[in-house]
mmCIF file with all atom_site columns, C-alpha atoms and ligand atoms in Angstrom:
data_model
loop_
_atom_site.group_PDB
_atom_site.id
_atom_site.type_symbol
_atom_site.label_atom_id
_atom_site.label_alt_id
_atom_site.label_comp_id
_atom_site.label_asym_id
_atom_site.label_entity_id
_atom_site.label_seq_id
_atom_site.pdbx_PDB_ins_code
_atom_site.Cartn_x
_atom_site.Cartn_y
_atom_site.Cartn_z
_atom_site.occupancy
_atom_site.B_iso_or_equiv
_atom_site.pdbx_formal_charge
_atom_site.auth_seq_id
_atom_site.auth_comp_id
_atom_site.auth_asym_id
_atom_site.auth_atom_id
_atom_site.pdbx_PDB_model_num
ATOM   1   C  CA  . MET A 1 1   ? 43.972 -32.290 16.332 1.00 0.00 ? 1   MET A CA  1
ATOM   2   C  CA  . THR A 1 2   ? 41.030 -32.616 18.651 1.00 0.00 ? 2   THR A CA  1
ATOM   3   C  CA  . LYS A 1 3   ? 37.893 -34.409 17.573 1.00 0.00 ? 3   LYS A CA  1
ATOM   4   C  CA  . LEU A 1 4   ? 34.476 -33.897 19.064 1.00 0.00 ? 4   LEU A CA  1
ATOM   5   C  CA  . LEU A 1 5   ? 31.957 -36.719 19.019 1.00 0.00 ? 5   LEU A CA  1
ATOM   6   C  CA  . VAL A 1 6   ? 28.609 -35.084 19.678 1.00 0.00 ? 6   VAL A CA  1
ATOM   7   C  CA  . ILE A 1 7   ? 25.722 -37.289 20.793 1.00 0.00 ? 7   ILE A CA  1
ATOM   8   C  CA  . ALA A 1 8   ? 22.357 -35.577 20.587 1.00 0.00 ? 8   ALA A CA  1
ATOM   9   C  CA  . PRO A 1 9   ? 19.323 -36.416 22.698 1.00 0.00 ? 9   PRO A CA  1
ATOM   10  C  CA  . GLY A 1 10  ? 17.801 -39.393 20.934 1.00 0.00 ? 10  GLY A CA  1
ATOM   11  C  CA  . GLY A 1 11  ? 21.208 -40.866 20.179 1.00 0.00 ? 11  GLY A CA  1
ATOM   12  C  CA  . SER A 1 12  ? 22.213 -39.426 16.817 1.00 0.00 ? 12  SER A CA  1
ATOM   13  C  CA  . ARG A 1 13  ? 25.985 -38.971 16.560 1.00 0.00 ? 13  ARG A CA  1
ATOM   14  C  CA  . ARG A 1 14  ? 28.170 -36.610 14.642 1.00 0.00 ? 14  ARG A CA  1
ATOM   15  C  CA  . GLN A 1 15  ? 31.941 -36.277 14.716 1.00 0.00 ? 15  GLN A CA  1
ATOM   16  C  CA  . ILE A 1 16  ? 33.552 -32.940 13.973 1.00 0.00 ? 16  ILE A CA  1
ATOM   17  C  CA  . GLU A 1 17  ? 37.087 -31.604 14.017 1.00 0.00 ? 17  GLU A CA  1
ATOM   18  C  CA  . ALA A 1 18  ? 37.201 -29.141 16.862 1.00 0.00 ? 18  ALA A CA  1
ATOM   19  C  CA  . VAL A 1 19  ? 38.848 -25.758 16.604 1.00 0.00 ? 19  VAL A CA  1
ATOM   20  C  CA  . ALA A 1 20  ? 41.304 -25.079 19.416 1.00 0.00 ? 20  ALA A CA  1
ATOM   21  C  CA  . ASP A 1 21  ? 40.948 -22.028 21.642 1.00 0.00 ? 21  ASP A CA  1
ATOM   22  C  CA  . VAL A 1 22  ? 37.183 -22.121 21.112 1.00 0.00 ? 22  VAL A CA  1
ATOM   23  C  CA  . THR A 1 23  ? 34.749 -23.581 23.630 1.00 0.00 ? 23  THR A CA  1
ATOM   24  C  CA  . ILE A 1 24  ? 33.037 -26.916 23.130 1.00 0.00 ? 24  ILE A CA  1
ATOM   25  C  CA  . MET A 1 25  ? 29.713 -25.066 22.973 1.00 0.00 ? 25  MET A CA  1
ATOM   26  C  CA  . GLU A 1 26  ? 30.912 -22.780 20.188 1.00 0.00 ? 26  GLU A CA  1
ATOM   27  C  CA  . ASN A 1 27  ? 32.421 -25.702 18.278 1.00 0.00 ? 27  ASN A CA  1
ATOM   28  C  CA  . ILE A 1 28  ? 29.084 -27.514 18.413 1.00 0.00 ? 28  ILE A CA  1
ATOM   29  C  CA  . ARG A 1 29  ? 27.116 -24.476 17.299 1.00 0.00 ? 29  ARG A CA  1
ATOM   30  C  CA  . ASN A 1 30  ? 29.612 -23.565 14.576 1.00 0.00 ? 30  ASN A CA  1
ATOM   31  C  CA  . ALA A 1 31  ? 29.181 -27.073 13.171 1.00 0.00 ? 31  ALA A CA  1
ATOM   32  C  CA  . GLY A 1 32  ? 25.479 -26.403 12.723 1.00 0.00 ? 32  GLY A CA  1
ATOM   33  C  CA  . ILE A 1 33  ? 24.359 -28.779 15.450 1.00 0.00 ? 33  ILE A CA  1
ATOM   34  C  CA  . THR A 1 34  ? 21.180 -27.218 16.756 1.00 0.00 ? 34  THR A CA  1
ATOM   35  C  CA  . GLU A 1 35  ? 20.264 -29.552 19.607 1.00 0.00 ? 35  GLU A CA  1
ATOM   36  C  CA  . LEU A 1 36  ? 22.415 -27.601 22.087 1.00 0.00 ? 36  LEU A CA  1
ATOM   37  C  CA  . ALA A 1 37  ? 20.402 -24.557 23.085 1.00 0.00 ? 37  ALA A CA  1
ATOM   38  C  CA  . ALA A 1 38  ? 23.137 -22.514 24.820 1.00 0.00 ? 38  ALA A CA  1
ATOM   39  C  CA  . LEU A 1 39  ? 20.656 -19.692 25.293 1.00 0.00 ? 39  LEU A CA  1
ATOM   40  C  CA  . CYS A 1 40  ? 22.918 -17.235 27.128 1.00 0.00 ? 40  CYS A CA  1
ATOM   41  C  CA  . GLY A 1 41  ? 25.643 -17.500 24.521 1.00 0.00 ? 41  GLY A CA  1
ATOM   42  C  CA  . GLY A 1 42  ? 28.280 -18.601 26.999 1.00 0.00 ? 42  GLY A CA  1
ATOM   43  C  CA  . CYS A 1 43  ? 27.698 -16.117 29.812 1.00 0.00 ? 43  CYS A CA  1
ATOM   44  C  CA  . ARG A 1 44  ? 27.361 -18.933 32.363 1.00 0.00 ? 44  ARG A CA  1
ATOM   45  C  CA  . SER A 1 45  ? 23.831 -18.025 33.283 1.00 0.00 ? 45  SER A CA  1
ATOM   46  C  CA  . CYS A 1 46  ? 21.501 -20.540 31.641 1.00 0.00 ? 46  CYS A CA  1
ATOM   47  C  CA  . ALA A 1 47  ? 22.895 -24.115 31.856 1.00 0.00 ? 47  ALA A CA  1
ATOM   48  C  CA  . THR A 1 48  ? 21.233 -25.001 28.541 1.00 0.00 ? 48  THR A CA  1
ATOM   49  C  CA  . CYS A 1 49  ? 24.676 -26.009 27.263 1.00 0.00 ? 49  CYS A CA  1
ATOM   50  C  CA  . HIS A 1 50  ? 24.820 -28.906 29.746 1.00 0.00 ? 50  HIS A CA  1
ATOM   51  C  CA  . VAL A 1 51  ? 26.704 -31.929 28.384 1.00 0.00 ? 51  VAL A CA  1
ATOM   52  C  CA  . TYR A 1 52  ? 28.168 -35.183 29.657 1.00 0.00 ? 52  TYR A CA  1
ATOM   53  C  CA  . VAL A 1 53  ? 31.872 -35.201 28.850 1.00 0.00 ? 53  VAL A CA  1
ATOM   54  C  CA  . GLU A 1 54  ? 34.207 -38.126 28.238 1.00 0.00 ? 54  GLU A CA  1
ATOM   55  C  CA  . VAL A 1 55  ? 37.753 -37.143 27.372 1.00 0.00 ? 55  VAL A CA  1
ATOM   56  C  CA  . GLU A 1 56  ? 41.036 -39.023 26.960 1.00 0.00 ? 56  GLU A CA  1
ATOM   57  C  CA  . ARG A 1 57  ? 42.866 -36.528 29.157 1.00 0.00 ? 57  ARG A CA  1
ATOM   58  C  CA  . PRO A 1 58  ? 40.525 -35.428 31.968 1.00 0.00 ? 58  PRO A CA  1
ATOM   59  C  CA  . ASP A 1 59  ? 43.462 -33.622 33.544 1.00 0.00 ? 59  ASP A CA  1
ATOM   60  C  CA  . LEU A 1 60  ? 43.297 -31.140 30.666 1.00 0.00 ? 60  LEU A CA  1
ATOM   61  C  CA  . LEU A 1 61  ? 39.764 -30.060 31.497 1.00 0.00 ? 61  LEU A CA  1
ATOM   62  C  CA  . PRO A 1 62  ? 39.502 -26.785 33.387 1.00 0.00 ? 62  PRO A CA  1
ATOM   63  C  CA  . PRO A 1 63  ? 38.190 -27.153 36.943 1.00 0.00 ? 63  PRO A CA  1
ATOM   64  C  CA  . ILE A 1 64  ? 34.522 -26.486 37.653 1.00 0.00 ? 64  ILE A CA  1
ATOM   65  C  CA  . SER A 1 65  ? 33.988 -23.022 39.081 1.00 0.00 ? 65  SER A CA  1
ATOM   66  C  CA  . ASP A 1 66  ? 31.548 -22.398 41.917 1.00 0.00 ? 66  ASP A CA  1
ATOM   67  C  CA  . GLU A 1 67  ? 29.171 -20.706 39.481 1.00 0.00 ? 67  GLU A CA  1
ATOM   68  C  CA  . GLU A 1 68  ? 29.242 -23.637 37.052 1.00 0.00 ? 68  GLU A CA  1
ATOM   69  C  CA  . ASN A 1 69  ? 28.765 -26.059 39.926 1.00 0.00 ? 69  ASN A CA  1
ATOM   70  C  CA  . ASP A 1 70  ? 25.719 -24.140 41.178 1.00 0.00 ? 70  ASP A CA  1
ATOM   71  C  CA  . LEU A 1 71  ? 24.112 -24.159 37.725 1.00 0.00 ? 71  LEU A CA  1
ATOM   72  C  CA  . LEU A 1 72  ? 24.726 -27.880 37.283 1.00 0.00 ? 72  LEU A CA  1
ATOM   73  C  CA  . ASP A 1 73  ? 23.281 -28.546 40.735 1.00 0.00 ? 73  ASP A CA  1
ATOM   74  C  CA  . ALA A 1 74  ? 20.007 -27.018 39.568 1.00 0.00 ? 74  ALA A CA  1
ATOM   75  C  CA  . SER A 1 75  ? 19.664 -29.710 36.900 1.00 0.00 ? 75  SER A CA  1
ATOM   76  C  CA  . ASP A 1 76  ? 17.655 -32.857 37.535 1.00 0.00 ? 76  ASP A CA  1
ATOM   77  C  CA  . HIS A 1 77  ? 19.990 -34.617 35.120 1.00 0.00 ? 77  HIS A CA  1
ATOM   78  C  CA  . ARG A 1 78  ? 23.379 -33.924 36.674 1.00 0.00 ? 78  ARG A CA  1
ATOM   79  C  CA  . GLN A 1 79  ? 25.886 -36.767 36.441 1.00 0.00 ? 79  GLN A CA  1
ATOM   80  C  CA  . SER A 1 80  ? 29.474 -37.133 37.643 1.00 0.00 ? 80  SER A CA  1
ATOM   81  C  CA  . ASN A 1 81  ? 30.740 -36.049 34.202 1.00 0.00 ? 81  ASN A CA  1
ATOM   82  C  CA  . SER A 1 82  ? 28.372 -33.115 33.751 1.00 0.00 ? 82  SER A CA  1
ATOM   83  C  CA  . ARG A 1 83  ? 29.855 -29.858 32.507 1.00 0.00 ? 83  ARG A CA  1
ATOM   84  C  CA  . LEU A 1 84  ? 28.696 -26.653 30.904 1.00 0.00 ? 84  LEU A CA  1
ATOM   85  C  CA  . SER A 1 85  ? 30.099 -26.853 27.396 1.00 0.00 ? 85  SER A CA  1
ATOM   86  C  CA  . CYS A 1 86  ? 30.603 -23.088 27.292 1.00 0.00 ? 86  CYS A CA  1
ATOM   87  C  CA  . GLN A 1 87  ? 33.107 -23.378 30.126 1.00 0.00 ? 87  GLN A CA  1
ATOM   88  C  CA  . ILE A 1 88  ? 35.539 -25.739 28.409 1.00 0.00 ? 88  ILE A CA  1
ATOM   89  C  CA  . THR A 1 89  ? 37.929 -24.304 25.868 1.00 0.00 ? 89  THR A CA  1
ATOM   90  C  CA  . VAL A 1 90  ? 39.240 -26.922 23.447 1.00 0.00 ? 90  VAL A CA  1
ATOM   91  C  CA  . THR A 1 91  ? 42.987 -27.423 23.248 1.00 0.00 ? 91  THR A CA  1
ATOM   92  C  CA  . ALA A 1 92  ? 44.953 -29.346 20.640 1.00 0.00 ? 92  ALA A CA  1
ATOM   93  C  CA  . GLU A 1 93  ? 46.135 -31.813 23.291 1.00 0.00 ? 93  GLU A CA  1
ATOM   94  C  CA  . MET A 1 94  ? 42.687 -33.058 24.281 1.00 0.00 ? 94  MET A CA  1
ATOM   95  C  CA  . GLY A 1 95  ? 42.496 -35.862 21.721 1.00 0.00 ? 95  GLY A CA  1
ATOM   96  C  CA  . THR A 1 96  ? 38.967 -37.123 21.227 1.00 0.00 ? 96  THR A CA  1
ATOM   97  C  CA  . ILE A 1 97  ? 36.215 -35.606 23.336 1.00 0.00 ? 97  ILE A CA  1
ATOM   98  C  CA  . SER A 1 98  ? 32.808 -37.239 23.547 1.00 0.00 ? 98  SER A CA  1
ATOM   99  C  CA  . VAL A 1 99  ? 29.992 -34.938 24.553 1.00 0.00 ? 99  VAL A CA  1
ATOM   100 C  CA  . GLU A 1 100 ? 26.435 -36.081 25.033 1.00 0.00 ? 100 GLU A CA  1
ATOM   101 C  CA  . ILE A 1 101 ? 23.923 -33.269 25.154 1.00 0.00 ? 101 ILE A CA  1
ATOM   102 C  CA  . ALA A 1 102 ? 22.016 -33.559 28.432 1.00 0.00 ? 102 ALA A CA  1
ATOM   103 C  CA  . PRO A 1 103 ? 18.224 -33.525 28.526 1.00 0.00 ? 103 PRO A CA  1
ATOM   104 C  CA  . GLU A 1 104 ? 16.713 -30.133 29.215 1.00 0.00 ? 104 GLU A CA  1
ATOM   105 C  CA  . THR A 1 105 ? 15.686 -29.591 32.810 1.00 0.00 ? 105 THR A CA  1
HETATM 106 S  S1  . LIG B 2 .   ? 25.544 -21.194 27.229 1.00 0.00 ? 201 LIG B S1  1
HETATM 107 FE FE1 . LIG B 2 .   ? 24.515 -20.512 28.997 1.00 0.00 ? 201 LIG B FE1 1
HETATM 108 S  S2  . LIG B 2 .   ? 25.638 -21.371 30.634 1.00 0.00 ? 201 LIG B S2  1
HETATM 109 FE FE2 . LIG B 2 .   ? 26.632 -22.125 28.861 1.00 0.00 ? 201 LIG B FE2 1
#
């Protein structure tokens, strides 16, 4: 079972049980958390699903594609653990994932 700890801008926290084979972005939206804009719906064209990710098993995260990297580079708020939440599909082996929603650019 994978748990998602979602930290919204402003610091409010909510923990949800994540559904496997669904992206982090979709898990957040399906839980009714509205602070993640995700305007393109996961088409990797908006970067409004930008999050800071902490995970027990970083080796289980998919690598960053060139397209994702380019979008993150356009953000003034990029950090070493920045990812687009629509580009990470949750698996049952991930354990607990902490995702902090990045400020909008
Ligand atoms: S939802 Fe637009 S890039 Fe992720």
